[in-house]
Coordinates of N, CA and C in Angstrom, one line a residue:
Chain O
D26 N -21.3 5.9 -1.0 CA -20.8 5.3 0.2 C -22.0 4.9 1.1
I27 N -21.9 3.7 1.8 CA -22.9 3.3 2.7 C -22.6 4.0 4.0
V28 N -23.6 4.8 4.5 CA -23.4 5.5 5.8 C -23.9 4.7 6.9
M29 N -23.1 4.6 8.0 CA -23.5 3.9 9.2 C -23.7 4.9 10.3
T30 N -24.9 4.7 10.9 CA -25.3 5.6 12.0 C -25.5 4.9 13.3
Q31 N -24.8 5.2 14.3 CA -24.9 4.5 15.6 C -25.6 5.4 16.6
S32 N -26.3 4.7 17.5 CA -26.9 5.5 18.7 C -27.0 4.5 19.9
P33 N -26.8 5.1 21.1 CA -26.4 6.5 21.3 C -24.9 6.7 21.0
L34 N -24.5 7.9 21.1 CA -23.0 8.1 20.9 C -22.3 8.0 22.2
S35 N -23.0 8.2 23.3 CA -22.5 8.0 24.6 C -23.4 7.2 25.5
L36 N -22.8 6.2 26.2 CA -23.7 5.3 27.0 C -23.1 5.0 28.3
P37 N -23.6 5.7 29.4 CA -23.1 5.3 30.7 C -23.8 4.0 31.2
V38 N -23.0 3.1 31.7 CA -23.5 1.8 32.1 C -23.1 1.5 33.6
T39 N -23.8 0.6 34.2 CA -23.5 0.1 35.5 C -23.1 -1.3 35.5
P40 N -22.0 -1.7 36.1 CA -21.6 -3.1 36.1 C -22.7 -4.0 36.5
G41 N -22.9 -5.1 35.8 CA -23.9 -6.1 36.1 C -25.2 -5.8 35.4
E42 N -25.4 -4.6 34.8 CA -26.6 -4.3 34.1 C -26.4 -4.5 32.6
P43 N -27.5 -4.7 31.8 CA -27.4 -4.9 30.4 C -27.1 -3.6 29.7
A44 N -26.6 -3.7 28.4 CA -26.4 -2.5 27.6 C -26.7 -2.8 26.2
S45 N -27.1 -1.8 25.4 CA -27.5 -2.1 24.0 C -27.1 -0.9 23.1
I46 N -26.5 -1.2 22.0 CA -26.1 -0.2 21.0 C -26.7 -0.5 19.7
S47 N -27.2 0.6 19.0 CA -27.9 0.4 17.7 C -27.0 0.9 16.6
C48 N -27.2 0.3 15.5 CA -26.4 0.7 14.3 C -27.4 0.5 13.1
R49 N -27.5 1.6 12.3 CA -28.3 1.6 11.1 C -27.4 1.9 9.9
S50 N -27.7 1.2 8.8 CA -27.0 1.4 7.5 C -27.9 2.1 6.5
S51 N -27.3 2.8 5.6 CA -28.1 3.6 4.6 C -28.7 2.7 3.5
Q52 N -28.2 1.4 3.5 CA -28.8 0.5 2.6 C -28.6 -0.9 3.2
S53 N -29.4 -1.9 2.6 CA -29.4 -3.2 3.2 C -28.0 -3.9 3.1
L54 N -27.6 -4.5 4.1 CA -26.3 -5.2 4.2 C -26.5 -6.8 4.0
L55 N -27.7 -7.2 3.7 CA -28.0 -8.6 3.6 C -27.7 -9.1 2.2
Q56 N -26.8 -10.0 2.0 CA -26.5 -10.6 0.7 C -27.3 -11.8 0.4
T57 N -27.3 -12.3 -0.8 CA -28.1 -13.4 -1.2 C -27.6 -14.7 -0.6
N58 N -26.4 -14.7 -0.1 CA -25.9 -15.9 0.6 C -26.4 -16.0 2.0
G59 N -27.1 -15.0 2.4 CA -27.7 -15.0 3.8 C -26.9 -14.3 4.8
Y60 N -25.7 -13.9 4.5 CA -24.9 -13.1 5.4 C -25.3 -11.7 5.5
N61 N -25.3 -11.1 6.7 CA -25.4 -9.7 6.8 C -23.9 -9.2 7.0
H62 N -23.5 -8.2 6.1 CA -22.1 -7.8 6.1 C -21.9 -6.7 7.1
L63 N -22.0 -7.0 8.4 CA -21.9 -6.1 9.4 C -21.1 -6.7 10.6
D64 N -20.0 -5.9 11.0 CA -19.2 -6.3 12.0 C -19.2 -5.3 13.2
W65 N -18.8 -5.8 14.4 CA -18.7 -4.9 15.5 C -17.3 -5.0 16.1
Y66 N -16.8 -3.8 16.4 CA -15.4 -3.7 17.0 C -15.5 -2.9 18.3
L67 N -14.5 -3.2 19.2 CA -14.4 -2.5 20.4 C -13.0 -1.9 20.5
Q68 N -12.9 -0.6 20.7 CA -11.5 0.0 20.9 C -11.4 0.4 22.3
K69 N -10.7 -0.3 23.1 CA -10.4 0.0 24.5 C -9.5 1.2 24.5
P70 N -9.5 2.0 25.6 CA -8.6 3.2 25.7 C -7.2 2.8 25.5
G71 N -6.6 3.6 24.5 CA -5.2 3.4 24.2 C -4.8 2.2 23.4
Q72 N -5.8 1.5 22.9 CA -5.6 0.2 22.2 C -6.1 0.3 20.8
S73 N -5.7 -0.7 20.0 CA -6.2 -0.9 18.7 C -7.6 -1.5 18.8
P74 N -8.5 -1.3 17.8 CA -9.8 -2.0 17.8 C -9.6 -3.5 17.8
Q75 N -10.6 -4.2 18.4 CA -10.6 -5.7 18.4 C -12.0 -6.1 17.9
L76 N -12.0 -7.2 17.2 CA -13.2 -7.8 16.6 C -14.0 -8.4 17.7
L77 N -15.3 -8.1 17.7 CA -16.3 -8.7 18.6 C -17.2 -9.7 17.9
I78 N -17.9 -9.1 16.9 CA -18.9 -9.8 16.2 C -18.7 -9.6 14.7
Y79 N -19.0 -10.7 13.9 CA -18.9 -10.5 12.4 C -20.2 -11.2 11.8
S80 N -20.4 -10.9 10.6 CA -21.6 -11.4 9.9 C -22.9 -11.1 10.7
G81 N -22.9 -10.0 11.4 CA -24.1 -9.6 12.1 C -24.2 -10.2 13.5
S82 N -23.9 -11.5 13.6 CA -24.3 -12.2 14.9 C -23.3 -13.3 15.3
I83 N -22.2 -13.4 14.6 CA -21.2 -14.5 15.0 C -20.1 -13.9 15.9
R84 N -20.0 -14.5 17.1 CA -19.0 -14.0 18.0 C -17.6 -14.4 17.5
A85 N -16.7 -13.5 17.6 CA -15.3 -13.8 17.2 C -14.7 -14.7 18.2
S86 N -13.6 -15.4 17.9 CA -12.9 -16.3 18.7 C -12.4 -15.5 20.0
G87 N -12.7 -16.1 21.2 CA -12.3 -15.6 22.4 C -13.2 -14.5 23.0
V88 N -14.3 -14.1 22.3 CA -15.2 -13.1 22.8 C -16.2 -13.7 23.8
P89 N -16.3 -13.1 25.0 CA -17.2 -13.6 26.0 C -18.6 -13.7 25.5
D90 N -19.4 -14.7 26.0 CA -20.7 -14.9 25.5 C -21.7 -13.9 26.0
R91 N -21.3 -12.9 26.8 CA -22.2 -11.8 27.2 C -22.4 -10.8 26.1
F92 N -21.6 -10.9 25.0 CA -21.7 -10.1 23.9 C -22.6 -10.8 22.8
S93 N -23.5 -10.2 22.2 CA -24.3 -10.8 21.2 C -24.7 -9.7 20.2
G94 N -24.8 -10.2 18.9 CA -25.2 -9.3 17.8 C -26.4 -9.8 17.2
S95 N -27.3 -8.9 16.8 CA -28.5 -9.3 16.1 C -28.9 -8.2 15.1
G96 N -30.0 -8.6 14.3 CA -30.5 -7.6 13.3 C -30.2 -8.1 11.9
S97 N -30.8 -7.4 11.0 CA -30.7 -7.8 9.6 C -31.0 -6.6 8.7
R98 N -30.5 -6.6 7.5 CA -30.7 -5.6 6.4 C -30.2 -4.3 6.9
T99 N -30.9 -3.4 7.5 CA -30.4 -2.0 7.8 C -30.3 -1.7 9.3
D100 N -30.9 -2.6 10.1 CA -30.9 -2.4 11.6 C -30.3 -3.5 12.4
F101 N -29.3 -3.1 13.1 CA -28.5 -4.0 13.9 C -28.3 -3.5 15.3
T102 N -28.1 -4.5 16.2 CA -27.9 -4.2 17.6 C -26.8 -5.1 18.2
L103 N -26.0 -4.4 19.0 CA -25.0 -5.1 19.9 C -25.5 -5.1 21.3
K104 N -25.6 -6.2 21.9 CA -26.0 -6.3 23.3 C -25.0 -6.9 24.2
I105 N -24.8 -6.3 25.4 CA -24.0 -6.8 26.4 C -25.0 -7.3 27.6
S106 N -25.0 -8.5 27.9 CA -26.0 -9.0 28.8 C -25.8 -8.5 30.2
R107 N -24.5 -8.5 30.6 CA -24.1 -8.0 32.0 C -22.8 -7.3 31.8
V108 N -22.8 -6.0 31.9 CA -21.6 -5.2 31.6 C -20.5 -5.4 32.7
E109 N -19.3 -5.6 32.3 CA -18.2 -5.6 33.2 C -17.3 -4.4 33.0
A110 N -16.5 -4.1 34.0 CA -15.6 -2.9 33.9 C -14.7 -2.9 32.7
E111 N -14.3 -4.1 32.3 CA -13.3 -4.2 31.1 C -14.0 -4.0 29.8
D112 N -15.3 -3.7 29.8 CA -16.0 -3.5 28.6 C -16.0 -2.0 28.2
A113 N -15.4 -1.2 29.0 CA -15.4 0.2 28.7 C -14.6 0.5 27.4
G114 N -15.0 1.5 26.6 CA -14.3 1.8 25.4 C -15.3 2.3 24.3
I115 N -14.8 2.4 23.1 CA -15.6 2.9 22.0 C -16.0 1.7 21.1
Y116 N -17.3 1.5 20.9 CA -17.8 0.4 20.0 C -18.1 1.0 18.6
Y117 N -17.6 0.3 17.6 CA -17.9 0.7 16.2 C -18.6 -0.4 15.5
C118 N -19.6 -0.1 14.7 CA -20.1 -1.0 13.7 C -19.4 -0.7 12.4
M119 N -19.3 -1.7 11.5 CA -18.6 -1.5 10.2 C -19.4 -2.3 9.2
Q120 N -19.7 -1.7 8.0 CA -20.3 -2.5 7.0 C -19.2 -3.0 6.1
A121 N -19.4 -4.2 5.6 CA -18.4 -4.8 4.7 C -19.0 -5.2 3.4
L122 N -20.1 -4.6 3.0 CA -20.8 -5.0 1.7 C -20.1 -4.3 0.6
Q123 N -19.7 -3.0 0.8 CA -19.0 -2.3 -0.2 C -17.7 -1.8 0.5
T124 N -17.0 -0.8 -0.1 CA -15.8 -0.3 0.6 C -16.2 0.0 2.0
R125 N -15.5 -0.6 2.9 CA -15.8 -0.6 4.3 C -16.0 0.8 4.9
T126 N -17.1 1.0 5.6 CA -17.3 2.2 6.4 C -17.7 1.9 7.8
F127 N -17.3 2.8 8.7 CA -17.5 2.6 10.1 C -18.6 3.6 10.6
G128 N -19.3 3.3 11.7 CA -20.1 4.2 12.4 C -19.3 5.2 13.1
Q129 N -19.9 6.2 13.7 CA -19.2 7.2 14.4 C -18.6 6.8 15.8
G130 N -19.1 5.6 16.2 CA -18.6 5.1 17.5 C -19.6 5.4 18.7
T131 N -19.7 4.5 19.6 CA -20.4 4.7 20.8 C -19.5 4.5 22.0
K132 N -19.4 5.6 22.8 CA -18.5 5.5 23.9 C -19.2 5.0 25.1
V133 N -18.8 3.8 25.6 CA -19.4 3.2 26.8 C -18.5 3.5 28.0
E134 N -19.1 4.1 29.0 CA -18.4 4.5 30.2 C -19.0 3.8 31.4
I135 N -18.2 3.2 32.2 CA -18.7 2.5 33.3 C -18.9 3.4 34.4
Chain H
Q29 N 0.8 -16.8 17.6 CA -0.2 -15.7 17.5 C 0.3 -14.7 16.5
V30 N -0.5 -14.4 15.6 CA -0.1 -13.4 14.5 C 0.0 -12.0 15.1
Q31 N 1.1 -11.4 14.8 CA 1.3 -10.0 15.2 C 1.7 -9.1 14.1
L32 N 1.2 -7.9 14.1 CA 1.5 -6.9 13.0 C 2.1 -5.7 13.6
Q33 N 3.1 -5.1 12.9 CA 3.8 -4.0 13.4 C 4.0 -3.0 12.3
E34 N 3.5 -1.7 12.5 CA 3.7 -0.7 11.5 C 5.0 0.0 11.7
S35 N 5.6 0.5 10.7 CA 6.9 1.2 10.8 C 6.9 2.2 9.6
G36 N 7.7 3.3 9.9 CA 7.8 4.4 8.9 C 7.9 5.7 9.6
P37 N 8.2 6.8 8.7 CA 8.3 8.1 9.3 C 7.1 8.6 10.0
R38 N 7.3 9.3 11.1 CA 6.1 9.8 11.9 C 5.8 11.2 11.5
L39 N 6.7 11.8 10.8 CA 6.4 13.2 10.4 C 6.7 13.3 8.9
V40 N 5.7 13.8 8.1 CA 5.7 13.9 6.7 C 5.4 15.4 6.3
K41 N 6.1 15.9 5.4 CA 5.9 17.3 5.0 C 4.7 17.3 4.0
P42 N 3.9 18.4 4.0 CA 2.8 18.5 3.0 C 3.4 18.4 1.6
S43 N 2.6 17.7 0.8 CA 2.8 17.5 -0.7 C 3.8 16.3 -0.9
E44 N 4.4 15.8 0.2 CA 5.3 14.6 0.1 C 4.5 13.3 0.2
T45 N 5.2 12.2 0.2 CA 4.6 10.9 0.2 C 4.7 10.3 1.6
L46 N 3.5 9.8 2.1 CA 3.5 9.1 3.4 C 3.7 7.6 3.0
S47 N 4.8 7.0 3.6 CA 5.1 5.6 3.4 C 5.2 4.8 4.7
L48 N 4.4 3.7 4.7 CA 4.4 2.8 5.9 C 4.6 1.4 5.4
T49 N 5.2 0.6 6.3 CA 5.4 -0.8 6.1 C 4.8 -1.6 7.3
C50 N 4.2 -2.7 7.0 CA 3.6 -3.5 8.1 C 4.4 -4.9 8.0
T51 N 5.0 -5.3 9.1 CA 5.7 -6.5 9.2 C 4.8 -7.5 10.0
V52 N 4.6 -8.7 9.4 CA 3.7 -9.7 9.9 C 4.6 -10.8 10.6
S53 N 4.4 -11.1 11.8 CA 5.2 -12.1 12.5 C 4.2 -13.1 13.1
G54 N 4.7 -14.4 13.4 CA 3.9 -15.4 14.0 C 2.9 -16.1 13.0
G55 N 3.0 -15.8 11.8 CA 2.2 -16.4 10.8 C 2.6 -15.9 9.4
S56 N 2.1 -16.6 8.4 CA 2.4 -16.3 7.0 C 1.5 -15.3 6.4
I57 N 2.1 -14.5 5.5 CA 1.3 -13.5 4.8 C 0.4 -14.2 3.7
H58 N 0.8 -15.4 3.3 CA 0.1 -16.2 2.3 C -1.3 -16.5 2.7
G59 N -2.2 -16.4 1.7 CA -3.6 -16.8 1.9 C -4.5 -15.8 2.5
Y60 N -4.1 -14.6 2.7 CA -4.9 -13.6 3.4 C -5.0 -12.3 2.7
Y61 N -6.0 -11.5 3.0 CA -6.1 -10.1 2.6 C -5.5 -9.3 3.8
W62 N -4.8 -8.2 3.4 CA -4.2 -7.4 4.4 C -4.6 -5.9 4.1
G63 N -5.0 -5.3 5.2 CA -5.6 -3.9 5.0 C -4.9 -2.8 5.8
W64 N -5.3 -1.6 5.4 CA -4.8 -0.4 6.1 C -6.1 0.4 6.5
I65 N -6.1 0.9 7.7 CA -7.2 1.7 8.2 C -6.5 2.8 9.0
R66 N -7.2 4.0 8.9 CA -6.6 5.1 9.6 C -7.7 5.8 10.5
Q67 N -7.2 6.5 11.5 CA -8.1 7.2 12.5 C -7.5 8.6 12.8
P68 N -8.1 9.6 12.2 CA -7.7 11.0 12.6 C -7.9 11.2 14.0
P69 N -7.2 12.1 14.7 CA -7.3 12.3 16.1 C -8.8 12.7 16.5
G70 N -9.4 11.9 17.4 CA -10.7 12.2 17.9 C -11.8 11.8 16.9
K71 N -11.5 11.1 15.8 CA -12.5 10.8 14.8 C -12.7 9.3 14.7
T72 N -13.6 8.9 13.8 CA -13.9 7.5 13.6 C -12.8 6.9 12.6
L73 N -13.0 5.6 12.4 CA -12.0 4.9 11.6 C -12.4 5.1 10.1
E74 N -11.4 5.1 9.3 CA -11.5 5.1 7.8 C -10.7 4.0 7.2
Y75 N -11.4 3.3 6.3 CA -10.8 2.1 5.6 C -10.1 2.7 4.4
I76 N -8.8 2.4 4.3 CA -8.0 2.9 3.2 C -8.0 1.9 2.0
G77 N -7.9 0.6 2.3 CA -7.9 -0.4 1.3 C -7.2 -1.7 1.7
H78 N -7.2 -2.7 0.8 CA -6.5 -3.9 1.2 C -5.8 -4.5 0.0
I79 N -4.9 -5.4 0.3 CA -4.1 -6.1 -0.7 C -4.1 -7.6 -0.4
F80 N -4.3 -8.4 -1.4 CA -4.2 -9.9 -1.3 C -2.8 -10.2 -1.4
Y81 N -2.4 -11.4 -0.8 CA -1.0 -11.8 -0.8 C -0.4 -11.9 -2.2
T82 N -1.3 -12.1 -3.2 CA -0.9 -12.2 -4.6 C -0.6 -10.8 -5.2
G83 N -1.0 -9.8 -4.5 CA -0.8 -8.4 -5.0 C -2.0 -7.7 -5.5
N84 N -3.2 -8.4 -5.6 CA -4.4 -7.8 -6.0 C -4.8 -6.8 -5.0
V85 N -5.3 -5.6 -5.5 CA -5.6 -4.5 -4.5 C -7.0 -4.0 -4.7
N86 N -7.5 -3.4 -3.7 CA -8.8 -2.7 -3.7 C -8.7 -1.5 -2.8
Y87 N -8.9 -0.3 -3.4 CA -8.7 0.9 -2.7 C -10.0 1.6 -2.4
N88 N -10.1 2.4 -1.4 CA -11.2 3.3 -1.1 C -11.3 4.3 -2.2
P89 N -12.5 4.4 -2.9 CA -12.6 5.3 -4.0 C -12.2 6.8 -3.6
S90 N -12.4 7.1 -2.4 CA -12.1 8.5 -2.0 C -10.6 8.8 -2.0
L91 N -9.7 7.7 -2.0 CA -8.3 7.8 -1.9 C -7.6 7.2 -3.1
V92 N -8.3 6.7 -4.1 CA -7.8 5.8 -5.1 C -6.7 6.6 -6.0
S93 N -6.9 7.9 -6.1 CA -6.0 8.7 -6.9 C -4.6 8.9 -6.3
R94 N -4.6 8.7 -4.9 CA -3.4 9.0 -4.2 C -2.7 7.8 -3.5
V95 N -3.3 6.6 -3.5 CA -2.9 5.5 -2.7 C -2.3 4.4 -3.6
S96 N -1.3 3.7 -3.0 CA -0.7 2.6 -3.6 C -0.3 1.6 -2.5
M97 N -0.6 0.3 -2.7 CA -0.2 -0.8 -1.8 C 0.6 -1.8 -2.5
S98 N 1.5 -2.4 -1.8 CA 2.3 -3.5 -2.3 C 2.6 -4.5 -1.3
V99 N 3.0 -5.7 -1.7 CA 3.3 -6.8 -0.8 C 4.6 -7.4 -1.1
D100 N 5.4 -7.8 -0.1 CA 6.7 -8.5 -0.3 C 6.6 -9.8 0.5
T101 N 6.2 -10.9 -0.1 CA 6.0 -12.2 0.6 C 7.3 -12.7 1.1
S102 N 8.4 -12.4 0.5 CA 9.7 -12.9 1.0 C 10.1 -12.3 2.4
K103 N 9.5 -11.1 2.6 CA 9.8 -10.5 3.9 C 8.6 -10.5 4.9
N104 N 7.5 -11.1 4.4 CA 6.3 -11.1 5.2 C 5.9 -9.7 5.5
Q105 N 5.9 -8.8 4.5 CA 5.6 -7.4 4.7 C 4.6 -6.9 3.6
F106 N 3.9 -5.9 4.0 CA 3.1 -5.2 3.0 C 3.2 -3.7 3.3
S107 N 3.0 -2.9 2.3 CA 3.3 -1.5 2.4 C 2.2 -0.6 1.9
L108 N 2.2 0.7 2.4 CA 1.2 1.7 2.0 C 2.0 2.9 1.5
R109 N 1.5 3.5 0.4 CA 2.1 4.8 0.0 C 0.9 5.7 -0.2
L110 N 0.9 6.9 0.4 CA -0.1 7.9 0.2 C 0.6 9.1 -0.4
Y111 N 0.3 9.5 -1.6 CA 1.0 10.6 -2.3 C 0.3 11.9 -2.0
S112 N 1.1 13.0 -2.2 CA 0.6 14.4 -2.0 C -0.1 14.6 -0.7
A113 N 0.6 14.2 0.4 CA 0.0 14.3 1.7 C -0.4 15.7 2.1
T114 N -1.5 15.8 2.8 CA -1.9 17.1 3.4 C -2.2 16.9 4.9
A115 N -2.5 18.0 5.6 CA -2.7 17.9 7.0 C -3.9 17.0 7.3
A116 N -4.8 16.9 6.4 CA -6.0 16.0 6.6 C -5.6 14.5 6.6
D117 N -4.4 14.2 6.3 CA -3.9 12.8 6.3 C -3.3 12.5 7.7
T118 N -3.2 13.5 8.5 CA -2.7 13.2 9.9 C -3.6 12.3 10.6
A119 N -3.1 11.1 11.1 CA -3.9 10.1 11.7 C -3.1 9.0 12.3
V120 N -3.7 8.2 13.1 CA -3.1 6.9 13.5 C -3.4 5.9 12.3
Y121 N -2.3 5.3 11.8 CA -2.5 4.3 10.7 C -2.3 2.9 11.3
Y122 N -3.3 2.1 11.0 CA -3.3 0.7 11.5 C -3.1 -0.2 10.2
C123 N -2.3 -1.2 10.4 CA -2.3 -2.3 9.4 C -3.1 -3.5 10.1
A124 N -3.6 -4.3 9.2 CA -4.6 -5.3 9.8 C -4.7 -6.5 8.8
R125 N -5.1 -7.6 9.4 CA -5.4 -8.8 8.6 C -6.9 -9.1 8.6
H126 N -7.4 -9.5 7.4 CA -8.7 -9.9 7.2 C -8.8 -11.4 7.4
Q127 N -9.7 -11.9 8.3 CA -10.0 -13.3 8.5 C -10.7 -13.8 7.2
N128 N -10.3 -15.1 6.9 CA -10.9 -15.7 5.7 C -12.3 -16.1 6.0
G129 N -13.2 -15.9 5.0 CA -14.5 -16.4 5.0 C -15.6 -15.4 5.5
G130 N -16.8 -15.6 5.2 CA -17.9 -14.8 5.6 C -17.7 -13.3 5.1
T131 N -17.8 -12.4 6.1 CA -17.6 -11.0 5.7 C -16.1 -10.6 5.7
Y132 N -15.2 -11.5 5.8 CA -13.8 -11.2 5.9 C -13.5 -10.1 6.9
P133 N -13.9 -10.4 8.2 CA -13.7 -9.3 9.2 C -12.2 -9.1 9.5
I134 N -11.9 -8.0 10.2 CA -10.6 -7.7 10.5 C -10.3 -8.3 11.9
D135 N -9.5 -9.4 11.9 CA -9.3 -10.1 13.2 C -8.0 -9.9 13.8
H136 N -7.1 -9.2 13.2 CA -5.8 -8.8 13.8 C -5.4 -7.4 13.3
W137 N -5.0 -6.6 14.3 CA -4.7 -5.2 14.1 C -3.2 -5.0 14.6
G138 N -2.5 -4.1 13.9 CA -1.3 -3.6 14.5 C -1.6 -2.6 15.6
Q139 N -0.5 -2.2 16.3 CA -0.7 -1.3 17.4 C -1.0 0.1 16.9
G140 N -0.7 0.4 15.7 CA -1.0 1.7 15.1 C 0.2 2.6 15.2
I141 N 0.3 3.5 14.3 CA 1.4 4.5 14.2 C 0.9 5.9 13.9
L142 N 1.1 6.9 14.7 CA 0.7 8.2 14.5 C 1.6 8.9 13.5
V143 N 1.0 9.3 12.4 CA 1.7 10.0 11.4 C 1.2 11.5 11.3
S144 N 2.0 12.4 11.4 CA 1.6 13.8 11.3 C 2.1 14.4 10.0
V145 N 1.3 15.2 9.4 CA 1.7 15.8 8.1 C 1.8 17.3 8.5
S146 N 3.0 17.8 8.5 CA 3.2 19.2 8.9 C 4.6 19.7 8.4

């Protein structure tokens, strides 16, 4: 299995300030086609997860541009340029190179 | 807007079979991969597997000996069966759709159904 490790596991944030979450994989997620097989999801309290970023850096439809994904191979970052109250929840990275596996989750508290 | 809804027994006895169905509305089941993901209470998400609308399947190796998925295109539904259930299978089960292209991310999720094995 590819192991996904997120940090931090808990992230207190202030509205209007930036925030950043790190995700590391136990092996490279970069394929020969140039895609990094890494997605980011947000699970708001009491809700199902929702897709934020796929292929490492592509924002999903309807996702605000304050969210951005970067990184390659084994090291990835999700950044929120200016946190809003509605961004609270648990953020998960997920690798899609082999049988999908998720990180432990990062709880973002406003 | 595509919507997914899980249905099935919320309580399963140990050693019995956990069976769930996902009904897709607002869109066709044709042309997509459909997946099942679960989340034990207080834990992270676990990918169970997926099925293409043609019936081709891919299961998590950790569950392959106990899992089966099927699709019924006439009803716009797909199903999950998990055999020989134990307390460790207690979780919220989500059905989901994979977006076509790229990394085939999961772009639509059901609301989830809590299944307890006890």
